[in-house]
């Protein structure tokens, strides 16, 4: 039997072992036509079955032969002169005819035989059947089955060999088989033959209970990420938690490894974004993942430190966990001692052609018509997956004549990527080069806003690049393969040598050289300078005054710097002016002056970031930013005021985090009708906010954590109501409700804050930890009722609310336990299966007496539900150690003045910080709700539920968990769980197996 390994070209419903089954009369064609056809098919990677005489014995088709027929997708039947003389051939044909009725396809080859002879059983075929009918040992019914099979096959339009050269027919049949095989469905999730490729990886991953780490290695663009993503999408639902961390190498450069660690924690335990205390991340990952069966993919790792910080040891993870690491560096993976290594195999001919056709041909275009052209393209691409995708994408939708033109270009340049680039419009080329130089890993929405032009849509341009496979969009961010990025950099450097061509600078040494020599300055459109490579940069007015076309200026502090960020400065000449005519994005770390240059008018500016600046004030008459969308002045510790927000009327995002000298927010802020985010975290001297902020229609996020002197959340407003005679007027004062679309409200450590009257139905997160002046929450007040109504009004969305309080809602607590972990059994789980919406957890907790300055962390796990609370920092996060001491000892140079006022301010800040770290003894109540996971609904109502708690730096005084239902089932019993013995520290888990434990939602929550 001649056969080769099973076929990877599988339909979505059937796993075919062979692509083609050859049926033929051995003595007629085995050593001639059939042999040539078999070799041609196999050479193109087509899995072909050709039998041998050893398979034929007795009166019945041998099992192996029968199985081969049933497991073949296509059949090539070679009808030669003596085909009908073989009962074995006819038996094969009868079985093939049955398979044809099930959807498998038959391709007849009439080898020196007229199709009518086969169809009508005439000529030699007639003589053969006359002999069968005269044979008393032959079954007449079987003969009729054979006749029917021949009749059916003879009606099919096939290949007729009479005078045609056999080599040409072999070539045609091979081409047609290839086109059939690479049809719809063989490319899925960016992978050719997904199931076949995943099968090998699944075998390495295994199904054992031990923890396994598997490395996937290979050159750029060979499909490492695609296969890891496909496996992740297919099996992630089987695990307690899962996380796919994409582009780790590039992301760690931009955001640092600890952001990735935080993302991993949130993905596994929360499924949403939360912040984790810096010094506790390792501890939480190591201890909390140990009890969970997790699936983690670390994509594009380029150094061992990344792996060590994220998945250092097998014992960090629960039984059956799987860790997949993709990297170009096989040596690094081997040194980390992964359990197995996998290299995606190179594409064979058919696979490469299938991938090319998937990207190059539309639904209306047939591979038959483009077959020769497709083969030419593959020669230039060398079967490289990324090159095939790029080539196919820029040829897509073009006709044969256009293909020929592009193939001529490929022949001249021998570079698929360059030809694809030159097919772009000028605007699309600009976006491509900007992404390569400045925006790798940035959010798509941010990039398109910055690059938008009056006469061209950046959104459209980004989509074109994505369609051309020059960039990818993953989780809302733009990514470019490193091999493509290097080619883009080469293009930029070539352009820089041509006078008048746009110039983009991102290399640290090149930037410094250009600023020193002032050569080619006029053509510079963008600069991206990483200060972590040098903290002593000088910008001269002479150099920047000539940059008349500068659009992007980014002076940032990369992830290489962790500590003392305020020491990194750019030194500007005293007469420095920003080239503002075309400037759209300005990010300047460590701006040294206390104000902007006079008449700083940047009409095109969309985003302005001045982190760790020396700015003291921003006067409205000094600036004019009519199109500014985002303003970030974080950690500008001397900033006191920003006046006249009307000079930036389109502002949507305002970040003033860590501006400790800010004393007020100018009332003109109420004119910002589009403001959606306002972050004033750590503005310790801020006492109040302007009135009418509550009228903001679009405000989504309000962060006031650490505003320790803030007394009123949204100011007081006055309602004046006239009497009948219009003379006597009475004034009523009340605390208004937050803006109607507010979703996130952070108030932690606002000790002077007096209270909140009500929360909008849109709210998802409130943190009022350590707001000691706020009244204790009562569930019978308007605030308490609005919180409970939140579940009823929006049961499909999660929320978490922390407020000063000491009680659980009425009727939530009716049963008592004294453990940190409890197992509960539902008597009638089916009664609530359809009406089940989610779970709500409510706790009363207080800081530990021995560590009141620390922020609490509480983790509640309930089967596949996870609830997590981590209090806000009471003081601004600082890696140098004691923040208050550092503030007090801050150097005169950093503070910009050695005056008595400055010194007293520092002392005042220090004392205030000490006070904040004092007694946080107020009890707090935390109410959190998580809806039923849609993707895993079948696992949301098992008979047994286990709830466990883990607390750090606090004690839980009582708690309750409620199942939230649409309607209360008949005869539904009503106990829930209460913890009366304080739960502190990191209590070991234990279980109460006795029951029954039945949960219900309180009457106030019925929909």
Coordinates of C-alpha atoms in Angstrom, one line a residue, residues 188-191 194 197-198 201-202 205 214-217 222-236 239 242-247 295-301 322-327 342-344:
X188 CA -9.1 29.5 10.2
X189 CA -7.9 32.0 12.9
X190 CA -5.0 32.9 10.6
X191 CA -3.8 29.3 10.5
X194 CA -5.7 24.6 12.2
X197 CA -1.3 22.1 13.7
X198 CA -3.1 22.2 17.0
X201 CA 0.8 21.1 20.2
X202 CA -2.0 19.4 22.2
X205 CA 0.6 20.0 26.4
X214 CA 5.6 24.4 26.7
X215 CA 7.8 26.7 24.6
X216 CA 6.9 27.6 21.0
X217 CA 9.9 29.0 19.0
X222 CA 6.1 31.9 11.2
X223 CA 2.9 31.7 13.1
X224 CA 4.0 31.3 16.7
X225 CA 1.4 33.8 18.0
X226 CA -1.3 32.5 15.7
X227 CA -1.1 28.9 16.9
X228 CA -0.8 29.9 20.5
X229 CA -3.9 32.2 20.2
X230 CA -5.9 29.5 18.4
X231 CA -5.2 26.9 21.1
X232 CA -6.0 29.5 23.8
X233 CA -9.3 30.3 22.2
X234 CA -10.2 26.6 21.9
X235 CA -9.3 25.4 25.4
X236 CA -9.4 28.4 27.8
X239 CA -9.6 26.3 33.1
X242 CA -6.8 32.2 31.8
X243 CA -4.7 35.0 30.4
X244 CA -3.1 35.8 27.0
X245 CA -0.4 38.4 27.4
X246 CA 0.5 39.5 23.9
X247 CA 3.6 41.2 22.6
X295 CA -4.0 28.6 31.2
X296 CA -1.4 31.3 30.6
X297 CA 0.2 32.3 27.3
X298 CA 3.2 34.6 27.3
X299 CA 3.6 35.8 23.8
X300 CA 6.8 37.1 22.2
X301 CA 9.1 36.8 25.2
X322 CA -0.6 24.9 31.4
X323 CA 1.9 27.7 30.6
X324 CA 2.7 28.4 26.9
X325 CA 5.6 30.7 26.0
X326 CA 6.3 31.9 22.5
X327 CA 9.7 33.3 21.6
X342 CA 7.5 23.1 19.7
X343 CA 8.5 24.6 16.4
X344 CA 5.7 25.3 13.9

